[in-house]
Every structure is written in structure tokens, then in C-alpha cells.
């Protein structure tokens, strides 16, 4: 619609100019000719714009599917909610816990919110396990398995940071630091869900387990939670936010896209593989 | 002659003054009536109230130097023109009295207490000051003959609260007191003396949010607990437990000390009658947690995770403490190293 309006406006402008120059009104055939010229020009410009857009799009790779990005989003919301409602229980003597429970929300509300967070975490865990069964998930879990190469990548990377070696190790789809974080998350979620369920359903837990198991679960829940939160605000914050490459935020996990530049820098082996696959596909 | 007269006058004045000094000013009240053990007044047909004052007891009391009329201020002539008013101890025992009547336990708060309120309602059984302190024989609480002396308090309260008294006597506190352990808890240690409020009153020492602190007055006192060989960290551990946190932040239905330990009849966990005896724990926890089984007895109670006494929980605590220290140090070191590496390479590329 906008294009036809544009086309009509340009046609009328051109007609007006021509009429002034010729000092006579254009006849129907001439007008038709002007209209065709305008249309052809607009079409050309539109095609050029699409080409430019396509060219910029090519600079990006799709790193994560929308499904995967959504998993991360739900996970992030649940973990933030769990931390906000869990920390004041662990540090109940602190002034901020006191403030929270006396002025913001009651302990009972806090428990409810913590359980909402826990439900989201369990939901995303089940969702993720289901996703791992899909073609995409099966490929990713293979890529995520720890390999001996990861250890040597780590050593090589430290050497590179220290300046002992001049070459950065080449990472595949998942670098050792990403694999480490993934498996730390898997382990942490397993511990938190297992111990958390015992605390949530303590009535049932106390019927089947000795009290000392319950006490261990409580202590592990508290310890693992603090470890996870500290890992998030150091390791994860650095890799996803404060690292100069991506500061202030690495949007890849939200948009699923990664630039060609970062792809070549951060995942050169995956980049090479994708390029090989594309070349093969084109040959066929 | 003049001299003789002067001497006579002087000796008469002196002797009469000495005589007055030696004579008890309360003597008139006593001689006339109140020393007679049979003196009584008919308060109702066939019901008599003794008006006898055991003066020997009075002279042994804290008020021994007081005059009868210092308390009975409306008595001016004998015989009394009208029946003297009831006196009240708060006539003198109030905060700010310049004469200095002791108010160490804030007796004016008595009026707000359950007993004071009951008196106000006109409950004939409600105790007034005299029911605990006696009338004319008031002795200091440090005097072993006083009804408010520590060892006598349970009996004094028990004169009305007879069932609770018998329960208390069976408890660890009652047993210890009977063995002469004066620091064993008596009624007033938990209930307060004068500001004795019902447990649902936030001012009460036995309000759910105050119970732990009330027990802590003795059970967190290292000296007393060491002397008696009782563990010291129970209250601290309770406050760190979820029950303690919940109580602290207003979930009053959460368990406090007395939910499990009982109150008047507190017994040792070794006593089979005790609710905290291992065999009774399932039932005790079951009051709130219906599924509780004998499993609740398998593990330590009142544990502080950072304390080696916590057993395996202490090791879980230590495991996570070290894991957190090592991992966080590693993360921070790695980040520092990565930033250093970037800075190095950035410097090099700008030079090259």
C-alpha cells in the first residue's frame, strides 16, 4: 500500500516537473511512460535493499534454536527467583533478610515464591531432557560431552593468556568453559532439585529417610546454592557480560544469532565445519 | 532549791522522752486489739475474718521499722470511726518514690498481668500482692523464710496452681530444686514475677517468639549450664533451624522449645516418659508432621552445621565450604588471567 502511494506521489512530481519544462500538459501515453519509469526505478531500489539486508544476514550464524533460547530464559527467571528467595533464608541474621521479611513480603510468601521458582526449574529440567531426545538435542549433547581435547584446550588457553604461547586454542561448537558451565549446571540442578524436593515434601521425606539424611539434604541445598550463585556472579557474569568481547551483554542466548566475526574467533572449528558442509551442499 | 527543781524537771523530761523512745509507737494498735489472736470481724453471717497481727512476724519483716499508720493511712483514731480501707502496696512501691521503696521487679506492671486483670474483673480467687508476699510478714526474696525465696516460689504459686505444682515437681527443674539446686528454673524464671502475661500476649515471656529467649536466660548461660552438665548450644541451634527462622519472622505456628519439650513437666530425653525420648519422638514430631516415623529419632538434634558436634552434617558443611572457597578463587583467578591475557595481546597488536 505504502509502495503504491509512494509510486503515485513520485509520478505526480515527475509529471509536474515535465509539464513545467515542456509548458504543456502530458498526454495519456506520456503519463503511462512516466509511471512505468518510476515503477521500474522503485523496483530496482527495493531489490538493492533486499540484497543489502541479505548480505548483512549472511554475516550471522544461527547458534541456538528458539526452543533452546526459551529454555535459557525460563532457567534464568527461575534461578533469579530462587536466589532472591533462598539467600535471605540462608542469611536470616542479616539486615537485608530482616528488611525483606518485615517490609517486602512475609516468610510464607517467600516460601511460595521459592516453590514457584523451584517448579520452573524442574519444568525446564524436564523440558531440556525432552529436548535432548530431538535431533537438535542429540547433536548438541554429543558436542557437549567432555573430551580430552577440552583439558588440553584449557592448558593451551592459560598458556595463551600468560603469553607463553602466541596462539589461541581453536574451539568447536562448545569451548571447555561452556562445557564446564553446562555440566556444573546439570550437577547443580540435580543436587538442588533432589534436596529441595526433600525439604519441600519434608513430611514424606521424614517418613522414609532418617533425620540425618534430611539434615544432610538441608546442608547440601544451602551449600550448593551458594556455590551456584557465586559461580553465576563470577564465571557466568564474566563470560556473558563483563568480558570485553561481549560487554555489556552477549545477546546470542536470547536471539540465537552469533556474528561471523565472533563465530570465527570463538568457535573456529564449528565455523570451518559449517563452511565445509555448505560447500558440499552447493556441489550436490 | 532552784537547782533541785531544775534538775527534777530536766530528769522528768528526759525520762519521759526516753520512755517514749523505748515504747513502740505501734503498741497502741496492738495493746488495744490486734495482738489478740481471737480478734475477728464477721464479714458475712457465720463467716469471720481474723484481724489478728502476729507482731513477732512483723518485727522480722522488711517493714519492721514502719508504723502501722504508715500503710494504714486512713486510721487516725481508736476505735476506728469507720472500717479502714484496703491498703495497696503500690501506695509506696512505685517507680520514682523518693522514700525509696524498692521497685526492682516493676510491681506496677502487676496491674496489667493476668492476676491483676482477674482482680480487676472481681475474680475472688485472683491473687493480690499479699497472696505471694504475705501481709505483715513480708520478707526479702533473699530470705529463705520468704514465700518468694527461689526455693519457695513453686510452693507459693502451687498453693493455687496445685496440678501444675505436682507436674513441676516431677520435672528436671523441680527435681533439681528439691535437691537444693537453687539455680534450677522456678515458676517466675519463665513466667516473670509481676508482668505475667498470657502466652498469646506479645509482651509475655512465653509468647511463641519469646520462648527461646526465655529458656536462653539459663540455657545459653555458659556458667550455669557447665555447672549442671547441660549442653549450651541448644537455643542457638534452634534459632538457626527453620523452626527458629519461621518463628522469628512471624510464623507463630512453627515449633518452639515447649512444642517438643513440654513446659511444666520438662523431662530428660533419657526418661521414657519424656516427649523427647527417642521412642516418643515420632509421636512428638507427629503433632505437626503427621507422617513422622521412628526415622525422626535417627540423627542428632539441635545441630549447628559449623560445629563438629553436628557429625556428618558438619562434614557436608566443610565440604561445601572448601568447595566454594576453591571454586570461587579459581573463577576469580581465571577471570584475572583472561583479562591480563587480553590486555597483553591488545598492547602487542597496537605496537605491531
mmCIF file of C-alpha atoms in Angstrom, chain B residues 77-210:
data_model
loop_
_atom_site.group_PDB
_atom_site.id
_atom_site.type_symbol
_atom_site.label_atom_id
_atom_site.label_comp_id
_atom_site.label_asym_id
_atom_site.label_seq_id
_atom_site.Cartn_x
_atom_site.Cartn_y
_atom_site.Cartn_z
ATOM 1 C CA UNK B 77 -8.414 7.497 115.947
ATOM 2 C CA UNK B 78 -9.055 4.448 118.084
ATOM 3 C CA UNK B 79 -11.522 2.955 117.928
ATOM 4 C CA UNK B 80 -11.776 3.428 114.121
ATOM 5 C CA UNK B 81 -14.623 5.661 113.136
ATOM 6 C CA UNK B 82 -15.173 3.606 110.030
ATOM 7 C CA UNK B 83 -13.735 0.397 108.627
ATOM 8 C CA UNK B 84 -10.198 1.132 107.378
ATOM 9 C CA UNK B 85 -9.702 0.933 103.605
ATOM 10 C CA UNK B 86 -7.821 -1.919 101.997
ATOM 11 C CA UNK B 87 -4.273 -0.792 101.551
ATOM 12 C CA UNK B 88 -2.297 -1.315 98.377
ATOM 13 C CA UNK B 89 1.433 -1.947 98.150
ATOM 14 C CA UNK B 90 1.637 0.390 95.155
ATOM 15 C CA UNK B 91 0.978 3.216 97.666
ATOM 16 C CA UNK B 92 4.730 3.107 98.216
ATOM 17 C CA UNK B 93 6.143 0.665 95.669
ATOM 18 C CA UNK B 94 6.038 2.736 92.541
ATOM 19 C CA UNK B 95 8.769 3.995 90.292
ATOM 20 C CA UNK B 96 10.068 7.382 91.374
ATOM 21 C CA UNK B 97 9.058 7.190 95.047
ATOM 22 C CA UNK B 98 11.577 9.462 96.832
ATOM 23 C CA UNK B 99 11.334 7.417 100.036
ATOM 24 C CA UNK B 100 12.911 4.635 98.028
ATOM 25 C CA UNK B 101 10.556 1.704 98.383
ATOM 26 C CA UNK B 102 12.160 -0.973 96.183
ATOM 27 C CA UNK B 103 10.571 -1.496 92.766
ATOM 28 C CA UNK B 104 13.142 -3.861 91.299
ATOM 29 C CA UNK B 105 10.574 -6.128 89.616
ATOM 30 C CA UNK B 106 8.261 -3.388 88.371
ATOM 31 C CA UNK B 107 5.267 -4.248 90.575
ATOM 32 C CA UNK B 108 3.183 -1.598 88.826
ATOM 33 C CA UNK B 109 3.092 -3.946 85.832
ATOM 34 C CA UNK B 110 1.229 -6.373 88.043
ATOM 35 C CA UNK B 111 -1.926 -4.413 87.237
ATOM 36 C CA UNK B 112 -1.537 -5.419 83.580
ATOM 37 C CA UNK B 113 -0.831 -9.066 84.383
ATOM 38 C CA UNK B 114 -3.279 -11.975 84.223
ATOM 39 C CA UNK B 115 -3.605 -11.818 88.009
ATOM 40 C CA UNK B 116 -4.083 -8.071 88.100
ATOM 41 C CA UNK B 117 -6.702 -8.278 85.345
ATOM 42 C CA UNK B 118 -8.510 -11.055 87.210
ATOM 43 C CA UNK B 119 -8.598 -8.953 90.362
ATOM 44 C CA UNK B 120 -9.962 -6.084 88.320
ATOM 45 C CA UNK B 121 -12.695 -8.360 86.966
ATOM 46 C CA UNK B 122 -13.560 -9.202 90.561
ATOM 47 C CA UNK B 123 -12.403 -12.816 90.484
ATOM 48 C CA UNK B 124 -12.407 -13.801 94.192
ATOM 49 C CA UNK B 125 -9.598 -16.338 93.624
ATOM 50 C CA UNK B 126 -7.251 -13.922 91.888
ATOM 51 C CA UNK B 127 -4.086 -13.244 93.838
ATOM 52 C CA UNK B 128 -3.101 -9.806 95.028
ATOM 53 C CA UNK B 129 0.353 -8.819 96.330
ATOM 54 C CA UNK B 130 -0.366 -10.363 99.711
ATOM 55 C CA UNK B 131 -1.074 -13.814 98.321
ATOM 56 C CA UNK B 132 2.557 -14.196 97.353
ATOM 57 C CA UNK B 133 4.285 -11.717 99.662
ATOM 58 C CA UNK B 134 2.090 -12.246 102.783
ATOM 59 C CA UNK B 135 0.517 -9.358 104.648
ATOM 60 C CA UNK B 136 2.542 -8.363 107.666
ATOM 61 C CA UNK B 137 5.383 -10.870 107.398
ATOM 62 C CA UNK B 138 6.860 -9.574 104.103
ATOM 63 C CA UNK B 139 10.458 -10.749 103.817
ATOM 64 C CA UNK B 140 13.092 -10.085 101.189
ATOM 65 C CA UNK B 141 13.255 -12.588 98.325
ATOM 66 C CA UNK B 142 16.768 -13.413 99.535
ATOM 67 C CA UNK B 143 15.422 -14.567 102.910
ATOM 68 C CA UNK B 144 14.943 -18.369 102.922
ATOM 69 C CA UNK B 145 11.831 -17.918 105.069
ATOM 70 C CA UNK B 146 10.195 -15.713 102.432
ATOM 71 C CA UNK B 147 7.464 -17.263 100.267
ATOM 72 C CA UNK B 148 9.117 -15.553 97.285
ATOM 73 C CA UNK B 149 12.548 -17.003 98.073
ATOM 74 C CA UNK B 150 13.606 -19.068 94.999
ATOM 75 C CA UNK B 151 13.193 -22.421 96.675
ATOM 76 C CA UNK B 152 9.752 -21.462 97.973
ATOM 77 C CA UNK B 153 8.313 -19.955 94.793
ATOM 78 C CA UNK B 154 6.885 -23.199 93.310
ATOM 79 C CA UNK B 155 5.116 -23.908 96.573
ATOM 80 C CA UNK B 156 3.786 -20.349 96.759
ATOM 81 C CA UNK B 157 2.399 -20.486 93.214
ATOM 82 C CA UNK B 158 1.369 -24.089 93.816
ATOM 83 C CA UNK B 159 -0.911 -23.067 96.657
ATOM 84 C CA UNK B 160 -3.363 -22.084 93.899
ATOM 85 C CA UNK B 161 -1.923 -23.920 90.866
ATOM 86 C CA UNK B 162 -1.824 -27.268 92.585
ATOM 87 C CA UNK B 163 -1.874 -29.514 89.479
ATOM 88 C CA UNK B 164 0.879 -27.585 87.777
ATOM 89 C CA UNK B 165 2.869 -27.716 91.016
ATOM 90 C CA UNK B 166 2.751 -31.515 91.109
ATOM 91 C CA UNK B 167 3.755 -31.664 87.422
ATOM 92 C CA UNK B 168 6.599 -29.249 88.047
ATOM 93 C CA UNK B 169 7.911 -31.284 90.970
ATOM 94 C CA UNK B 170 8.394 -34.251 88.598
ATOM 95 C CA UNK B 171 10.271 -32.160 86.012
ATOM 96 C CA UNK B 172 14.041 -31.871 85.769
ATOM 97 C CA UNK B 173 13.752 -28.357 87.158
ATOM 98 C CA UNK B 174 11.549 -29.398 90.077
ATOM 99 C CA UNK B 175 13.731 -32.398 90.850
ATOM 100 C CA UNK B 176 16.867 -30.269 90.864
ATOM 101 C CA UNK B 177 15.244 -27.651 93.073
ATOM 102 C CA UNK B 178 14.221 -30.319 95.560
ATOM 103 C CA UNK B 179 17.855 -31.468 95.649
ATOM 104 C CA UNK B 180 18.784 -27.939 96.689
ATOM 105 C CA UNK B 181 19.930 -26.649 93.290
ATOM 106 C CA UNK B 182 18.841 -23.044 93.687
ATOM 107 C CA UNK B 183 19.642 -22.088 90.090
ATOM 108 C CA UNK B 184 17.094 -24.593 88.786
ATOM 109 C CA UNK B 185 14.266 -22.818 86.994
ATOM 110 C CA UNK B 186 11.301 -21.926 89.192
ATOM 111 C CA UNK B 187 7.921 -20.549 88.066
ATOM 112 C CA UNK B 188 8.997 -16.914 87.932
ATOM 113 C CA UNK B 189 12.073 -17.627 85.781
ATOM 114 C CA UNK B 190 9.818 -18.431 82.838
ATOM 115 C CA UNK B 191 6.574 -16.655 83.771
ATOM 116 C CA UNK B 192 8.116 -13.468 85.221
ATOM 117 C CA UNK B 193 7.114 -12.253 88.668
ATOM 118 C CA UNK B 194 4.834 -9.289 88.172
ATOM 119 C CA UNK B 195 4.460 -8.824 84.404
ATOM 120 C CA UNK B 196 2.908 -12.228 83.986
ATOM 121 C CA UNK B 197 1.025 -12.175 80.689
ATOM 122 C CA UNK B 198 -0.839 -14.920 78.842
ATOM 123 C CA UNK B 199 1.269 -16.592 76.102
ATOM 124 C CA UNK B 200 -0.705 -15.013 73.259
ATOM 125 C CA UNK B 201 0.236 -11.529 74.515
ATOM 126 C CA UNK B 202 3.294 -10.235 72.627
ATOM 127 C CA UNK B 203 4.613 -8.803 75.908
ATOM 128 C CA UNK B 204 4.649 -12.247 77.503
ATOM 129 C CA UNK B 205 7.922 -14.012 78.184
ATOM 130 C CA UNK B 206 6.110 -17.102 76.902
ATOM 131 C CA UNK B 207 4.828 -15.638 73.631
ATOM 132 C CA UNK B 208 5.949 -18.061 70.861
ATOM 133 C CA UNK B 209 8.530 -15.509 69.694
ATOM 134 C CA UNK B 210 9.912 -15.102 73.225
#
